Coordinates of C-alpha atoms in Angstrom, one line a residue:
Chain A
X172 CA 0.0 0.0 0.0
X173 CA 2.8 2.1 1.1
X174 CA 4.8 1.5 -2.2
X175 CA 1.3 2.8 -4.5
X176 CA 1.3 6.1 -2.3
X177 CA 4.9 6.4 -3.1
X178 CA 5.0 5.5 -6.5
X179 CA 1.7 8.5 -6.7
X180 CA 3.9 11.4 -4.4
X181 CA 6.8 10.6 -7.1
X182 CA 4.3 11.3 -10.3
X183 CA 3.2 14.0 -8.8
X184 CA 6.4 15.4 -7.6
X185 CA 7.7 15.2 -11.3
X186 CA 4.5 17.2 -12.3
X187 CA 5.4 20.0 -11.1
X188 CA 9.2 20.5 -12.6
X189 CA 10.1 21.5 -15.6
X190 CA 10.3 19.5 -18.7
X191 CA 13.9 18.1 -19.7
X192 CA 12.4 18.7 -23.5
X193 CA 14.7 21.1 -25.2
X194 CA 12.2 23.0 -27.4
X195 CA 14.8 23.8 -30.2
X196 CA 14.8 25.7 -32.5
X197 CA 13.4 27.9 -30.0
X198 CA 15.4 27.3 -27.3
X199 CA 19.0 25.9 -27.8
X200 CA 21.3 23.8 -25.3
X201 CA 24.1 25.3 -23.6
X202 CA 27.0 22.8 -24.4
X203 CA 29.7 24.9 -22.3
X204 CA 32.4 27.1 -23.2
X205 CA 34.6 24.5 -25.2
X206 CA 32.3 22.4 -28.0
X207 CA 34.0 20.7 -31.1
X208 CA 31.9 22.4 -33.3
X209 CA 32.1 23.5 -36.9
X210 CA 36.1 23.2 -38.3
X211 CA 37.0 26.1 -40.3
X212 CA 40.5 26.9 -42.1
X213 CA 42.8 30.0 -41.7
X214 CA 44.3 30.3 -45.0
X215 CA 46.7 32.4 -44.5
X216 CA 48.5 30.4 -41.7
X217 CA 47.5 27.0 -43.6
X218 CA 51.1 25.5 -45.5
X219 CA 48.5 22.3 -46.9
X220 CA 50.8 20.2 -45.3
X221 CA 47.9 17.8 -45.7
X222 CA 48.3 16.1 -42.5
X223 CA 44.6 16.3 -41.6
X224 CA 43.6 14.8 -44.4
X225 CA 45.9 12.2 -43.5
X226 CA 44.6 12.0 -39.9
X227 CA 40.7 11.7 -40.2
X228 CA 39.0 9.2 -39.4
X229 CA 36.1 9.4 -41.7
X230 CA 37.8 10.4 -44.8
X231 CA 36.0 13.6 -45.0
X232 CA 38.8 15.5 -46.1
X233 CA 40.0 16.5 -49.3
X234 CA 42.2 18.8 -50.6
X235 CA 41.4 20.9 -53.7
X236 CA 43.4 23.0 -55.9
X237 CA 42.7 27.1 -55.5
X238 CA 43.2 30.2 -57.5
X239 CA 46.6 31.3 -55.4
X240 CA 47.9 28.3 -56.9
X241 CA 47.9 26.2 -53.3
X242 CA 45.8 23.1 -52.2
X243 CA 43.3 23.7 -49.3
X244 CA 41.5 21.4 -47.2
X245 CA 37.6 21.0 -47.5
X246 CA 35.4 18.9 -45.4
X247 CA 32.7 16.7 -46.8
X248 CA 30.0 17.5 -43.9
X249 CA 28.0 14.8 -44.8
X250 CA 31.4 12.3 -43.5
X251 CA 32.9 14.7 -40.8
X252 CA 32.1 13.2 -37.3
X253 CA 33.6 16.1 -35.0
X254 CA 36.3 14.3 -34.0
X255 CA 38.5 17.0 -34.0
X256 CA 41.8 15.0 -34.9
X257 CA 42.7 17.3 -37.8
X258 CA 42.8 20.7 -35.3
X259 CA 45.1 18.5 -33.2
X260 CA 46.9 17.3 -35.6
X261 CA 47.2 20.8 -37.2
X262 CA 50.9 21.6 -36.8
X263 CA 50.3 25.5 -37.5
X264 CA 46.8 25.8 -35.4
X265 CA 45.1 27.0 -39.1
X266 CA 42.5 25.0 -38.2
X267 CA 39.9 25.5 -35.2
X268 CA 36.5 24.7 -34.1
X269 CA 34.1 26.8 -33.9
X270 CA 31.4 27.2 -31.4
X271 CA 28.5 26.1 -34.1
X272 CA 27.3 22.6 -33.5
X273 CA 24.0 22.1 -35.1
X274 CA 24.9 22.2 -38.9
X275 CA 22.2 22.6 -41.6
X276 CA 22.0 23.5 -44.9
X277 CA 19.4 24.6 -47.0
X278 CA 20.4 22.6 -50.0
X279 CA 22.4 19.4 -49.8
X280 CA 25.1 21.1 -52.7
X281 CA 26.4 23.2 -50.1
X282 CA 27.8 21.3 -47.6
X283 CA 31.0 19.9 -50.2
X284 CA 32.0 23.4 -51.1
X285 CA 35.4 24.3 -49.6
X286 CA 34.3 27.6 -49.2
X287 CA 32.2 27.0 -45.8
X288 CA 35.8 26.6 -44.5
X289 CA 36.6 30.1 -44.3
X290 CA 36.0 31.5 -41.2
X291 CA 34.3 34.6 -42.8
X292 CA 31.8 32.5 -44.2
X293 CA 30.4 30.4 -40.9
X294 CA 27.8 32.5 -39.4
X295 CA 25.0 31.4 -38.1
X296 CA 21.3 32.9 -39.7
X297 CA 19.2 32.1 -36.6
X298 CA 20.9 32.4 -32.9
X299 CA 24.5 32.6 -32.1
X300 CA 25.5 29.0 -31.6
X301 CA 24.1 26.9 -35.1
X302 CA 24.7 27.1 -38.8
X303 CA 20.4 27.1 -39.7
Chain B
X244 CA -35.1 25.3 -18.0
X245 CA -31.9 26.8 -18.6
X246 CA -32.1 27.2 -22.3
X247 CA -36.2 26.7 -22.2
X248 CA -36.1 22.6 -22.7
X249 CA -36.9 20.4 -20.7
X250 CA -34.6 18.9 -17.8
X251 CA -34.7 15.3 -19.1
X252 CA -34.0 16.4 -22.8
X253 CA -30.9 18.7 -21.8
X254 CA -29.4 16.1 -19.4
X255 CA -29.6 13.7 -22.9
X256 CA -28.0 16.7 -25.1
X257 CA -25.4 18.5 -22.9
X258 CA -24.2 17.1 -19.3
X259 CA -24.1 14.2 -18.8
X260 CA -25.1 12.7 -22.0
X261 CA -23.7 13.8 -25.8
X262 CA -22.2 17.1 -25.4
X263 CA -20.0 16.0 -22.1
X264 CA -19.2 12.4 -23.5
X265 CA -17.6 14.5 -26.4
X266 CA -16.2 17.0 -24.2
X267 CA -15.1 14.1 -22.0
X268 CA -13.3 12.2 -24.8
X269 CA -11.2 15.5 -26.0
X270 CA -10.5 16.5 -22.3
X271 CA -9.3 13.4 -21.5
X272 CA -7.2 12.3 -24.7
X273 CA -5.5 15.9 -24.1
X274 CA -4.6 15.6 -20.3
X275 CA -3.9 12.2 -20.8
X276 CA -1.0 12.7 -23.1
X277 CA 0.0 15.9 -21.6
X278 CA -0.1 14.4 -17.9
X279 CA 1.9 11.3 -18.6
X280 CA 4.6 13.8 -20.7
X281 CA 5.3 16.2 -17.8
X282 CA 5.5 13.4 -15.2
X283 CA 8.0 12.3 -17.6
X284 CA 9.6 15.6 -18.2
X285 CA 8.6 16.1 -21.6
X286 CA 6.2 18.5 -23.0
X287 CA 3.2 16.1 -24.8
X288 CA 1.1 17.0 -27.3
X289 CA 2.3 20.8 -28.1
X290 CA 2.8 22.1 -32.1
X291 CA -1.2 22.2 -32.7
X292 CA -2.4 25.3 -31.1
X293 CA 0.6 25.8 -28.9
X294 CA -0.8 29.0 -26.8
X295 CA -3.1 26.8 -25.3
X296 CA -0.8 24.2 -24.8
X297 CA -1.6 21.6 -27.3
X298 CA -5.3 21.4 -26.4
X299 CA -6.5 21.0 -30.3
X300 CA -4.5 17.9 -30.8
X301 CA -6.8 15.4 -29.9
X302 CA -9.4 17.4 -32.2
X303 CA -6.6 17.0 -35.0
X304 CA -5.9 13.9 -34.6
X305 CA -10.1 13.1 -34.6
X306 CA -9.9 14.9 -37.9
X307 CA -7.0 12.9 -39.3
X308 CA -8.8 9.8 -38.5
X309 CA -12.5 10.7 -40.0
X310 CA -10.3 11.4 -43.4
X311 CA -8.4 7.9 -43.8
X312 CA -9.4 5.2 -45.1
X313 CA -11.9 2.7 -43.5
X314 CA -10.5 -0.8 -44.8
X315 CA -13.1 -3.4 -44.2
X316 CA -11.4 -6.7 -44.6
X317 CA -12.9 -9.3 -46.9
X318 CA -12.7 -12.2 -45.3
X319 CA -15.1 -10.7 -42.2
X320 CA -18.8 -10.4 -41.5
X321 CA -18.4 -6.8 -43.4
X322 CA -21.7 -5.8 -41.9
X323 CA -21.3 -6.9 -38.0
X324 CA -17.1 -5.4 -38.0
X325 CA -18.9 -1.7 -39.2
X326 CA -21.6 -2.4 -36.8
X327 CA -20.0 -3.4 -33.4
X328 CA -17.7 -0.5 -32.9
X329 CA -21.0 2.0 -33.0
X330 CA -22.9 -0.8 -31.2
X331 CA -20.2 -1.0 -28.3
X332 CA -19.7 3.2 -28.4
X333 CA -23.9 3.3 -27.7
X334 CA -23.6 0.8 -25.2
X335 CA -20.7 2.3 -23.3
X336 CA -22.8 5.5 -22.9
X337 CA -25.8 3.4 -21.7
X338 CA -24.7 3.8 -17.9
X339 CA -25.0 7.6 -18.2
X340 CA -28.4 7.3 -19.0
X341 CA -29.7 6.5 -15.6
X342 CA -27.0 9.2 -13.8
X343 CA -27.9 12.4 -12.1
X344 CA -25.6 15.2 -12.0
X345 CA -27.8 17.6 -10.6
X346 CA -31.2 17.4 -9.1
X347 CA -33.8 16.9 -12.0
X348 CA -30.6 16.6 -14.6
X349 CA -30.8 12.6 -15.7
X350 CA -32.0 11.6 -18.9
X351 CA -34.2 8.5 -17.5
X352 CA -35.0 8.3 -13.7
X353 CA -35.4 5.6 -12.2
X354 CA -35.7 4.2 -8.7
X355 CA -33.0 1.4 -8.6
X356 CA -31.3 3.8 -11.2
X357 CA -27.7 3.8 -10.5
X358 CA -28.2 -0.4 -10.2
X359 CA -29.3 -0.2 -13.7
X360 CA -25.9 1.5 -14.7
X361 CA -24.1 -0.8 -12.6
X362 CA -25.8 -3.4 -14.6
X363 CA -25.6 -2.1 -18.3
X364 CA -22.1 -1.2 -17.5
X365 CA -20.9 -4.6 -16.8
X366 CA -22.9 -6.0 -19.5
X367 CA -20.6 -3.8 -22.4
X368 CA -17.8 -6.4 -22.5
X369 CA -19.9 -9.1 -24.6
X370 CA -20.1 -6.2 -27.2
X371 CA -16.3 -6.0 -26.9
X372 CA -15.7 -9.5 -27.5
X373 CA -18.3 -9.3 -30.4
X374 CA -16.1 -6.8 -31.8
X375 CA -13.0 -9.1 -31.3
X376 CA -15.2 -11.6 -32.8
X377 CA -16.2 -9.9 -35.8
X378 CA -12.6 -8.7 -36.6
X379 CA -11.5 -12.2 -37.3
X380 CA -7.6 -11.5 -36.1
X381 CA -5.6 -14.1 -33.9
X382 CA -4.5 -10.5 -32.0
X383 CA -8.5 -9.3 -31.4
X384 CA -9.0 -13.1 -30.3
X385 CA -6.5 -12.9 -28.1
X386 CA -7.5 -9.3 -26.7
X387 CA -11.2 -11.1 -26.0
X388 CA -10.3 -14.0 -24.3
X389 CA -7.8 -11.5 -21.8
X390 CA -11.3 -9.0 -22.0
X391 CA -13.2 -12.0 -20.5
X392 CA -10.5 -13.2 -18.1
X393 CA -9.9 -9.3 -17.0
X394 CA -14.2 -8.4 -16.6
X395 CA -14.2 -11.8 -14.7
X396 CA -11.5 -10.6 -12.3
X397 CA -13.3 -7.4 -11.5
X398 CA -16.8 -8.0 -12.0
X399 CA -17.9 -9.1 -8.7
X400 CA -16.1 -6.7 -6.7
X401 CA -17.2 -3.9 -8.2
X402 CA -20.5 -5.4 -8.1
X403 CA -19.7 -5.7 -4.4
X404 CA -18.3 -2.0 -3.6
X405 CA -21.0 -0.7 -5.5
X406 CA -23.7 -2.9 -3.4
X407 CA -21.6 -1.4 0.0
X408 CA -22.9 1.9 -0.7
X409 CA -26.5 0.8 -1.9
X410 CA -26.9 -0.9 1.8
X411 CA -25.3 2.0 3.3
X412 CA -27.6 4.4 1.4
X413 CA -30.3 2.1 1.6
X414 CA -31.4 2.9 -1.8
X415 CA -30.3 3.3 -5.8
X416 CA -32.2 5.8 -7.0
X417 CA -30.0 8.9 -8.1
X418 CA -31.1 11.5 -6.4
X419 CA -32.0 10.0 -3.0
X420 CA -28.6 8.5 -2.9
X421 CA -27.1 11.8 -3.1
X422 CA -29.6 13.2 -0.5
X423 CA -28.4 10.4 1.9
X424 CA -25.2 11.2 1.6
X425 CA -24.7 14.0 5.2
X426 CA -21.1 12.7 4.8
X427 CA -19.6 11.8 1.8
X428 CA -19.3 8.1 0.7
X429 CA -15.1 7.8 0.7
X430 CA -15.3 8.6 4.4
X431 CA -18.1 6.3 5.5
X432 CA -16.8 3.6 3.7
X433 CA -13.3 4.0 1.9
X434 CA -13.0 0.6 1.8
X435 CA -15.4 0.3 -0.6
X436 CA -14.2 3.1 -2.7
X437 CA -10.9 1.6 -2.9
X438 CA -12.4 -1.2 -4.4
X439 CA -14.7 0.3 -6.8
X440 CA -11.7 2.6 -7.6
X441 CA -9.0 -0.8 -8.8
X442 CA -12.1 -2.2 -10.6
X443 CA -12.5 0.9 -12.5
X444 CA -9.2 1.1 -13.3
X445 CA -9.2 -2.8 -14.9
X446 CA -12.7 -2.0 -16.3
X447 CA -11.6 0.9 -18.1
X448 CA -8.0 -1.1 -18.8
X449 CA -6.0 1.7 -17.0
X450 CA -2.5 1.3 -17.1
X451 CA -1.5 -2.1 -14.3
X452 CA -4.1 -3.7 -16.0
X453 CA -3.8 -2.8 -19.6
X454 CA -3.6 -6.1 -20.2
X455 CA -6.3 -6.9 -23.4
X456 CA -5.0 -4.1 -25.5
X457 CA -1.5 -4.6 -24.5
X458 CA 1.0 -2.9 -27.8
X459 CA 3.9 -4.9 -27.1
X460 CA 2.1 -8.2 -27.2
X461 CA -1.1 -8.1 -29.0
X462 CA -0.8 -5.0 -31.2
X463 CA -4.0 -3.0 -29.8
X464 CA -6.1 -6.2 -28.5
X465 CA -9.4 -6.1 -29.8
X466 CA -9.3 -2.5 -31.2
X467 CA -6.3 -4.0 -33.9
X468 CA -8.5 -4.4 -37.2
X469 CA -9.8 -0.8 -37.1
X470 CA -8.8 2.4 -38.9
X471 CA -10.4 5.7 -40.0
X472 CA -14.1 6.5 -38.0
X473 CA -14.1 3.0 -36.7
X474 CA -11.1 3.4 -34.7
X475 CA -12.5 6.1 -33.2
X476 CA -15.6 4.2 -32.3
X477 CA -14.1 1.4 -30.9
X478 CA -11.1 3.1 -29.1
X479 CA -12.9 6.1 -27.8
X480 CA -15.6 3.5 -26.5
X481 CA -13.2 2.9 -23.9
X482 CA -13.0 6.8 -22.3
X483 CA -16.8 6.8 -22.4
X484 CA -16.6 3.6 -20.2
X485 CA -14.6 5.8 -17.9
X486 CA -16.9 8.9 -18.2
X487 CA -19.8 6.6 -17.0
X488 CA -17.6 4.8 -14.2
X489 CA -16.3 7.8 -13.0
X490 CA -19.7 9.7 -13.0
X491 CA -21.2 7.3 -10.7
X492 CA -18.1 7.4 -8.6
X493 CA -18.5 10.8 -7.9
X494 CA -22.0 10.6 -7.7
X495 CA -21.6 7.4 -4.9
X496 CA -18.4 8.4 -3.4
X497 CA -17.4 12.2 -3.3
X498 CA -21.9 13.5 -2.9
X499 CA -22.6 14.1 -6.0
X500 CA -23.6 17.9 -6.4
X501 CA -23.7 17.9 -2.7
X502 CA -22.8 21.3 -1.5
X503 CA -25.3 23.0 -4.5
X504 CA -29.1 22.2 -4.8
X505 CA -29.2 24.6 -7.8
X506 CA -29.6 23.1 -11.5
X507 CA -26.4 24.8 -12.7
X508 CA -23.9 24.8 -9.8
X509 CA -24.3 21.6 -8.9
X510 CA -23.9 20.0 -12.5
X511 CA -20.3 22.1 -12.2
X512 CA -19.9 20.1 -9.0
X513 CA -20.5 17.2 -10.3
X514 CA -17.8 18.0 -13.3
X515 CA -15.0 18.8 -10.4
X516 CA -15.9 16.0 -9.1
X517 CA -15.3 13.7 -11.8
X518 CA -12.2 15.7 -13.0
X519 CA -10.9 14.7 -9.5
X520 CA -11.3 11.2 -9.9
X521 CA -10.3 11.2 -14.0
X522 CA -6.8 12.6 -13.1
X523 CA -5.5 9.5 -10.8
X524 CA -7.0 7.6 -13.5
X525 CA -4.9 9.2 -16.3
X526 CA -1.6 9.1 -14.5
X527 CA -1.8 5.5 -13.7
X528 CA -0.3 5.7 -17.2
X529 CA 2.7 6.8 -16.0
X530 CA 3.4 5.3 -12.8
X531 CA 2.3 1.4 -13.2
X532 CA 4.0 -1.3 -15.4
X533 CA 1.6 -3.8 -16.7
X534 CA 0.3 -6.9 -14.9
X535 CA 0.3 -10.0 -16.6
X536 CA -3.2 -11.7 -17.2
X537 CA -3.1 -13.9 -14.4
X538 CA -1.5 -11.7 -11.7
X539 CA -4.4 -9.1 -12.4
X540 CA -6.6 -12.4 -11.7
X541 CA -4.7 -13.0 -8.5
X542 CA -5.1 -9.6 -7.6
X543 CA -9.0 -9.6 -8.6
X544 CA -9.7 -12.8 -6.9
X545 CA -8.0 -12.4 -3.6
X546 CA -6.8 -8.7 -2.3
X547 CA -9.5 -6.8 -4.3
X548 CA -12.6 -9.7 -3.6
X549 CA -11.4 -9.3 0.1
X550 CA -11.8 -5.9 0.3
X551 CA -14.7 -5.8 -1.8
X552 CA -16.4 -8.5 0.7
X553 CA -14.7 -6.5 3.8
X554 CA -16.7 -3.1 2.8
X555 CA -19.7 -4.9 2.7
X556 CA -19.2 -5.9 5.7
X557 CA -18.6 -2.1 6.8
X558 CA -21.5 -1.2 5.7
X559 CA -23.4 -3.6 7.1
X560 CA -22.2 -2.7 10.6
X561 CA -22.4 0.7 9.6
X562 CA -26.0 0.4 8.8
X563 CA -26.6 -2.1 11.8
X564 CA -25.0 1.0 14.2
X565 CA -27.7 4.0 12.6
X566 CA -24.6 5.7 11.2
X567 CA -25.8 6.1 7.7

């Protein structure tokens, strides 16, 4: 008998908080002040040593040939699992993560071009912390 | 007299016949859901009309159903598997016929009234196993036979809880019950609300004893077959089984419209008071794994049947000492 009352005062204790229920887009998660989020490239301190390409995991990254003559890395999105192993194993810290984790596109074309790897580029449309 | 018709025909049209068994299935659908999902810390039912907090699902949902399609297999009786859902819908309302909710507010009185809804209310589950029947599905068969095992677990001591109160009252007619009530059933005799309480709860397959239309074994028990306006029928049934049990719960146990005499105020008591004992109901969704068949028959044939037996007894002695 003891155990239904209890099993009741519980129900009715968890009525009253607050859903766990992130309502996103509306409301986002706060995922602390150091997330592996969104890699992008400084290309003026990159030397396309090609040692992330080498490194990942998921064999999202490829370089490709640009108009200053150099090779750049670009990150198939669609592969990249955040790892994170390419900024560490970035020898001239070119490459960073960015505080965006929830990464959608409009289109699925976009997420190949090597362009989304300049910093410039990576801003988020809605809030401060996704890539809507 | 409210709206210039007569008592009888406004009980049958708004509370407690078509109007609140409408308003009673919506309600209850909504808090349902939305109970169960904040007692797990989620939101529930939430995108469709979200200022008022998901309230216009249900009716979405209702709409959604009417619009797809009603299959009706070919290998059934194609006449009795449309029929039996509406049949057992009609009957589960039956019980509210003979149920006051505020003096001169029942559709039909009658003297041994609230016997009669006793009566018609335990008769419903041979239109549930016709259903089951008429599907033709190994999963509706199943459902049925646990339908029958389940009504014959808590058919006598609900029978018996209810019969506490008739000796303690001394009578079944609706409104004298009420009237006799100078303290409210659940204190004279909590015993036997306790038991007419659990046998609600199995009657109307609340959660611990969800047992015939259990998902993760028998698909949706003797509701499986049906789709579209049918499903409806059928699965709705079920809540207006619960609107009539808990009506004459309030009306036995928690006085009725006790406080009021008028018409109005005491039909909104009567609505408290069956809010008051729907919510418990609901929530057992949340807080109770389910029984197995024949524990729920342990349970029906020992604990409950005791008690059952034991507020008879209360009554009795209650009766026999001039309390009541």
């Amino acid at each position: 008998m003891i155990v239904h009352v209890k099993l009741f005062a519980v129900a009715l204790k968890n009525l009253f908080e607050k859903p766990w229920t992130v309502r996103w887009p509306e409301e986002r998660r706060d995922y602390g002040p150091a997330p592996r989020g969104f890699i992008v490239n400084d290309k003026s301190k990159c030397i396309s040593c090609q040692l992330c390409e080498a490194v990942c995991p998921a064999k999202a990254i490829k370089f490709h040939l640009e108009e200053d003559g150099k090779r750049y890395p670009g990150i198939d999105w669609g592969r990249c699992i955040l790892c994170g192993y390419c900024v560490d194993a970035c020898p001239t810290g070119s490459l960073r993560h960015t505080a965006h984790l929830e990464i959608t596109w409009d289109s699925l074309d976009t997420y190949k071009k090597p362009k989304e790897m300049t910093p410039g580029s990576v801003a988020a449309e809605v809030g401060d912390k996704s890539l809507v | 007299m409210i709206v210039g018709l007569p008592s009888d025909v406004l009980a049958a049209l708004i509370f407690p016949g078509i109007a609140g068994i409408l308003g009673f299935l919506v309600v209850a659908i909504w808090a349902e859901r939305k109970l169960v999902a904040r007692v797990q810390w989620r939101y529930g039912p939430l995108y469709v009309s979200k200022p008022l907090g998901g309230f216009l699902q249900p009716i979405a949902d209702l709409i959604k159903l009417v619009f797809s399609e009603l299959v009706l297999p070919r290998h059934t009786n194609r006449l009795l598997f449309a029929l039996t859902p509406l049949l057992l819908f009609v009957a589960e309302a039956v019980p509210v016929v003979f149920i006051a909710v505020a003096p001169g507010l029942v559709i039909f009185h009658h003297s041994y009234g609230l016997a009669l809804a006793v009566v018609t209310w335990l008769l419903i589950p041979v239109f549930l196993v016709g259903m089951a029947w008429a599907e033709a599905d190994k999963f509706t068969y199943i459902g049925a036979v646990r339908e029958i095992l389940l009504t014959a677990a808590y058919e006598v001591p609900l029978l018996l809880s209810v019969l506490a109160m008739f000796i303690l009252y001394g009578t079944a007619d609706p409104y004298a019950v009420v009237e006799r009530q100078s303290l409210w059933g659940i204190l004279l005799n909590p015993l036997a609300f306790l038991a007419f309480y659990i046998s609600l709860a199995m009657s109307t397959t609340r959660f611990p004893f969800e047992i015939p239309e259990a998902e993760p074994e028998v698909v949706l028990g003797p509701y499986t077959e049906y789709g579209s306006t049918l499903f409806i029928l059928s699965f709705g049934a079920n809540y207006v089984k619960m609107y009539a049990g808990v009506l004459l719960g309030a009306v036995l146990f928690l006085g009725g419209w006790s406080p009021f005499g008028d018409l109005l105020l005491g039909a909104l008591a009567v609505v408290a008071k069956t809010a008051l004992l729907t919510v418990p109901l609901l929530l057992l969704r949340a807080i109770y794994p389910r029984y197995r068949i024949d524990q729920a028959l342990r349970l029906g044939w020992s604990k409950l049947l005791a008690l059952a037996v034991a507020a008879v007894a209360l009554s009795a002695a209650l009766k026999a000492a001039g309390v009541a």
